[in-house]
XYZ file of C-alpha atoms in Angstrom:
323
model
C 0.000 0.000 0.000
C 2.415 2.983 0.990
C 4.579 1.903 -2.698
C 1.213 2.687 -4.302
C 0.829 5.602 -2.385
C 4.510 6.303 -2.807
C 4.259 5.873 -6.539
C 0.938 8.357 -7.122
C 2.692 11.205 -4.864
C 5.767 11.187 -6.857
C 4.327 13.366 -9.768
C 2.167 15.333 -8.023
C 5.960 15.701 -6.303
C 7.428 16.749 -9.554
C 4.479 18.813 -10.683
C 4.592 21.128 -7.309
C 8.259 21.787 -8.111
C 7.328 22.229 -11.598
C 5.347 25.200 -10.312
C 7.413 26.343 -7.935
C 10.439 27.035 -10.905
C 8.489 28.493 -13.465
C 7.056 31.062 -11.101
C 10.072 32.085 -9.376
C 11.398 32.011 -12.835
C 8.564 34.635 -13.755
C 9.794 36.858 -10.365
C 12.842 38.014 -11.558
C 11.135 39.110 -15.173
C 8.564 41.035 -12.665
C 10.629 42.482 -10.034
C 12.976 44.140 -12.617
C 9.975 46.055 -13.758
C 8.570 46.728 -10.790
C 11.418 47.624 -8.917
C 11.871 51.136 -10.743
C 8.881 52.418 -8.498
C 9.402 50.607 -5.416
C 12.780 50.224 -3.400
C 13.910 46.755 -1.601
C 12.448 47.218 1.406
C 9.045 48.324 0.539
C 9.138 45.826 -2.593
C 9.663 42.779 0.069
C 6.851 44.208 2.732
C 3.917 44.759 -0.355
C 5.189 41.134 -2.174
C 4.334 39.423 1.991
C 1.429 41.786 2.545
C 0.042 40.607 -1.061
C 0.690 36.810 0.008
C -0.091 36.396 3.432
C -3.982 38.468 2.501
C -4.270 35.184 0.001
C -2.512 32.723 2.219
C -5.073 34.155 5.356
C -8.008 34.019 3.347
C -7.064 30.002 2.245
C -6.044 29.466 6.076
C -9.885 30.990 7.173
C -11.581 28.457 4.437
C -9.807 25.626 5.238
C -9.785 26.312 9.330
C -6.270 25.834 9.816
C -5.317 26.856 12.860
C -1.904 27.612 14.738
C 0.957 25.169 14.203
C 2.329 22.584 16.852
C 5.400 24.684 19.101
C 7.780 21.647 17.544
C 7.619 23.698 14.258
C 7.718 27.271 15.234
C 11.280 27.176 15.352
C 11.724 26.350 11.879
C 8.738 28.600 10.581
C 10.436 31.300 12.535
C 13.613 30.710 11.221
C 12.716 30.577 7.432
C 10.245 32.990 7.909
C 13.360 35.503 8.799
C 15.681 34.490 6.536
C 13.728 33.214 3.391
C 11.028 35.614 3.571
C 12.442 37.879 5.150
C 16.170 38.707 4.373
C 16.143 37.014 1.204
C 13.268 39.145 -0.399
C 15.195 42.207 1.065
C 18.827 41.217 0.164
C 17.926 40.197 -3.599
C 15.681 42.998 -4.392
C 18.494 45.610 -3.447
C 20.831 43.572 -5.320
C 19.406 43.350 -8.408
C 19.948 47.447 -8.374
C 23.596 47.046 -7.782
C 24.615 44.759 -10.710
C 23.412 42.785 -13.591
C 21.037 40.424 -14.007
C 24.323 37.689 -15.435
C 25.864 38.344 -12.131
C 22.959 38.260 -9.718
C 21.809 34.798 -11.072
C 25.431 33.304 -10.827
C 26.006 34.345 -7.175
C 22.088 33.641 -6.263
C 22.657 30.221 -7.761
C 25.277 29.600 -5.110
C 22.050 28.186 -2.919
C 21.562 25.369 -3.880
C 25.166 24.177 -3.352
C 24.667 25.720 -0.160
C 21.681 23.638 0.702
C 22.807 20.361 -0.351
C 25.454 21.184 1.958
C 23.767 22.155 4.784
C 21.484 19.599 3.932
C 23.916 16.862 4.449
C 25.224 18.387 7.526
C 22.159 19.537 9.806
C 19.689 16.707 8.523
C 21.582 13.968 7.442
C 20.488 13.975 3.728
C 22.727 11.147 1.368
C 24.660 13.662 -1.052
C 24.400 10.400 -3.817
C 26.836 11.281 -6.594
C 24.327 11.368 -9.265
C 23.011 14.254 -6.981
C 26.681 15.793 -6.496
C 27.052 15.245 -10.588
C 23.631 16.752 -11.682
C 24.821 19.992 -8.976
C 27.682 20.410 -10.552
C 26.382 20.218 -14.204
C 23.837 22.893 -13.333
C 26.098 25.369 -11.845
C 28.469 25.144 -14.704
C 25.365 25.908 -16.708
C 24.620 28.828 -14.246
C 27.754 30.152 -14.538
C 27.957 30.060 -18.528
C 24.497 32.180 -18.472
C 25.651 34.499 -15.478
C 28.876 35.029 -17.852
C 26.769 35.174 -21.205
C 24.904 37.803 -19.579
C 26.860 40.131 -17.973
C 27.658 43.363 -19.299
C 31.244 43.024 -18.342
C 32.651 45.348 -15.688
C 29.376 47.052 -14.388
C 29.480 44.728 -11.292
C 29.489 46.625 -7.827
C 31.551 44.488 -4.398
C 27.822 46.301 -2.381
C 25.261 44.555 -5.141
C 27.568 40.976 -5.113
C 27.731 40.860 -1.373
C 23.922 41.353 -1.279
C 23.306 38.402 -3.836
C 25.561 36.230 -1.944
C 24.004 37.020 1.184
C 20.494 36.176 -0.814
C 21.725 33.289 -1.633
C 23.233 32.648 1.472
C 19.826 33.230 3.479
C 17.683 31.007 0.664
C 19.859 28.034 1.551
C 19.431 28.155 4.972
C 15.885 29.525 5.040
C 15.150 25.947 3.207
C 17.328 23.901 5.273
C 15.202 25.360 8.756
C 11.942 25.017 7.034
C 12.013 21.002 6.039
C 11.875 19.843 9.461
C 8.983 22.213 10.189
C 7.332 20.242 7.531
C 7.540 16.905 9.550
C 5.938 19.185 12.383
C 2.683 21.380 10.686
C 1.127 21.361 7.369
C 2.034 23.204 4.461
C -0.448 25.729 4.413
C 0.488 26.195 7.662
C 4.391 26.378 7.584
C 4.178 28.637 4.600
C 1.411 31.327 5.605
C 3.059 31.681 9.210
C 6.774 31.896 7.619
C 5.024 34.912 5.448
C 3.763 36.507 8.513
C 7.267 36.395 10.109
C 8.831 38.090 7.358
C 6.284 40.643 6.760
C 6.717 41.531 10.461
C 10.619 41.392 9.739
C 9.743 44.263 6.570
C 7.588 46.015 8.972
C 10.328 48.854 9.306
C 9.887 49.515 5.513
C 6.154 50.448 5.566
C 6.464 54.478 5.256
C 8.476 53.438 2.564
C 6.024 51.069 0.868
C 2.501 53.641 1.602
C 4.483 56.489 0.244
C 5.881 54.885 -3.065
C 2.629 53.386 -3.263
C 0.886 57.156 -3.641
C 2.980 57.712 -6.580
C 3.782 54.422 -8.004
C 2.359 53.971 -11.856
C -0.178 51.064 -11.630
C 1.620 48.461 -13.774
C 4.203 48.710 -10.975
C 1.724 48.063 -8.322
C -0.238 44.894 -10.158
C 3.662 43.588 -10.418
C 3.558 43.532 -6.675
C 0.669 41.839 -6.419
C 1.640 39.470 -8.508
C 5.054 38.694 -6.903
C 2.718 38.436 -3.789
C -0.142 35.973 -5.222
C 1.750 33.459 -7.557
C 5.918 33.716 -6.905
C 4.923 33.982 -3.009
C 1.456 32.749 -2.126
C 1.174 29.882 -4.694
C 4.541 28.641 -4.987
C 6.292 29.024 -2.159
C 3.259 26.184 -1.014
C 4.175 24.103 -4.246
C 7.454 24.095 -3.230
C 6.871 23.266 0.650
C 4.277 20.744 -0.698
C 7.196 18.612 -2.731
C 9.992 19.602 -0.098
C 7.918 17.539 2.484
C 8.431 14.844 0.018
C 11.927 14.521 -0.883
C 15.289 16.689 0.171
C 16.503 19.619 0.574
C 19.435 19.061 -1.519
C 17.369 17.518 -4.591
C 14.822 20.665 -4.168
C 17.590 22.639 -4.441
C 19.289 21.031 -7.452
C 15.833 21.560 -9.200
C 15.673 25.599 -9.133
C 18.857 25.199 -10.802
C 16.086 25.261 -13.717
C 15.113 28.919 -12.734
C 18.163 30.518 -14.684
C 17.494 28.607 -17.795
C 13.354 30.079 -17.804
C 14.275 33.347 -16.813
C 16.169 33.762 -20.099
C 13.185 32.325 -21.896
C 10.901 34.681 -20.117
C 13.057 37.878 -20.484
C 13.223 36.621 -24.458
C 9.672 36.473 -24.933
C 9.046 39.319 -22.750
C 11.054 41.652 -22.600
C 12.220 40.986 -25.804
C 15.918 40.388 -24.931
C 17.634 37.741 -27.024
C 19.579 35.307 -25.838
C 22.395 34.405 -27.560
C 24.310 31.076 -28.576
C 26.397 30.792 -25.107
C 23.368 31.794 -23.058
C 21.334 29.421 -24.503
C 24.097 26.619 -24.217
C 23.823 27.545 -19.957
C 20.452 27.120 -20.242
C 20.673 23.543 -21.583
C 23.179 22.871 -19.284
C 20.772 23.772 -16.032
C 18.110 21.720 -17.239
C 20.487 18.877 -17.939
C 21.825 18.917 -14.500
C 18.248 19.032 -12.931
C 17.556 16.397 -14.729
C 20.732 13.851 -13.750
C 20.067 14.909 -9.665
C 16.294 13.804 -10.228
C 16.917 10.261 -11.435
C 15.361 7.821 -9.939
C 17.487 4.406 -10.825
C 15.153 1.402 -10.614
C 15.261 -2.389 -10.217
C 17.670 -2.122 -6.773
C 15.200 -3.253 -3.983
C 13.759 0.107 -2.571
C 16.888 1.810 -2.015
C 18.292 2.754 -5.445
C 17.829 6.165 -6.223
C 14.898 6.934 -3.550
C 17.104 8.094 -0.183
C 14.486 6.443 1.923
C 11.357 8.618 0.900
C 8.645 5.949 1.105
C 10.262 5.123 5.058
C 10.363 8.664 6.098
C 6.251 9.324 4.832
C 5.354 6.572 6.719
C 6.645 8.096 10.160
C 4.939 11.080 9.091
C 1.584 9.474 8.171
C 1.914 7.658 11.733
C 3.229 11.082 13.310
C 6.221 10.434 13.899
C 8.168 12.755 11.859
C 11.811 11.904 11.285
C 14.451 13.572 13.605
C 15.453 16.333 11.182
C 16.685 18.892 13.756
C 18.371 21.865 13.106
C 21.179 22.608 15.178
């Protein structure tokens, strides 16, 4: 029964994280856009405000209430530093260099996580994992280096990716044992609500550039705040609950690859041979970490999934502590 189950879960699995990349893909289209009207800070509060009025509102209908206090450490935690900082960090970034150079040192993360991953919760780092990271971040690097405008880069806006990138890992890393604790709905609307209260020092900011702001600028808010946060930040909580944080992370390794789709079809910017190249190269990568090898008992290729969902169906989570 729980290899049926196992089996039917795996791509609605794939499908959440399928979300989850093309929208954050679509974020960094939208917050170059809207960012001309709103600054970091204010960007970040309106984007949580936005998601956590959609997340409440889904919270109310289904009556979910507060989550167990064996989570709130990791909601806090991610809420601070994934919702919080990250939002913050990238936003003001993204003024201080490129767009080549923000995704190459933003793309950092996910090394970061399998990392952490390995170190705080015990995830296997398999080397068709380790392989399909490294093909991806070559391919990262290619379209960070296609893209660049050469020399334009400021030491302020690559700090500020880095520490992005740096929060995003880590953010994830405190989140997945929350999701062995509390829902999804509920680890991912109470994470919003800790980093809107972390953005709460930005709000004179956000009512006063929201007086003058055109109103394209302000719909790209919303947006960032419904889909990017609202929708698939709960896609993406949805599949991490179901596999690790290291193969999450090797999947957004994607994101680079759509981004230069998106900003081709529109913005109209297009990519050329080497970018496009980088682009294969991501999706190639993503695509080695998330084989499954079969016909090996039911450890090839799996880490152990189908064991840890059935402590969690019986509720007893696996000991993923962080710390």
């Amino acid at each position: 029964m729980m290899n049926a189950t196992s089996s039917r879960s795996r791509p609605l699995t794939a499908a959440a994280a399928g979300v989850t990349v093309v929208l954050w893909a679509s974020a960094f289209v939208t917050i170059r856009r809207a960012g001309d009207a709103y600054s970091p800070g204010a960007l970040a509060l309106g984007r949580l405000l936005a998601a956590g009025a959609v997340l409440g509102v889904l919270c109310a209908v289904r009556r979910v209430g507060w989550p167990p206090r064996a989570a709130w450490r990791g909601i806090a935690l991610s809420g601070v530093l994934w919702f919080g900082c990250y939002m913050v960090a990238l936003n003001w970034g993204e003024r201080q260099v490129d767009a080549g150079t923000a995704a190459l040192v933003v793309n950092v993360g996910p090394l970061l996580m399998a990392l952490l991953g390995a170190r705080l919760l015990g995830e296997p780092l398999s080397r068709r994992l380790l392989a399909g990271l490294a093909v991806s971040f070559a391919g990262a690097v290619t379209v960070g280096l296609s893209m660049s405008s050469g020399g334009g880069s400021s030491l302020l806006g690559v700090g500020l990716c880095l520490l992005a990138a740096v929060a995003y890992a880590c953010g994830v890393v405190a989140q997945k044992p929350a999701l062995g604790q509390a829902g999804v709905l509920q680890v991912t609307a109470f994470g919003c609500l800790v980093g809107a209260a972390v953005c709460l020092p930005f709000a004179g900011q956000l009512v006063s550039e929201a007086a003058r702001a055109p109103l394209p600028a302000t719909l790209d808010m919303v947006y960032l705040g419904v889909f990017p946060t609202a929708l698939a930040f709960t896609t993406w909580g949805y599949a991490l609950a179901r596999t690790t944080a290291s193969r999450m992370g090797a999947t957004t390794y994607a994101v680079p690859a759509l981004v230069v789709l998106m900003s081709w079809l529109v913005l109209g910017e297009v990519p050329g041979a080497l970018t496009l190249a980088g682009g294969a190269l991501c999706l190639a990568g993503v695509a080695v970490s998330r084989f499954r090898a079969r016909g090996r008992g039911g450890r090839s290729g799996r880490g152990g999934p189908s064991g840890r969902r059935g402590r969690v169906a019986a509720g007893q989570p696996r000991p993923e502590k962080v710390g």
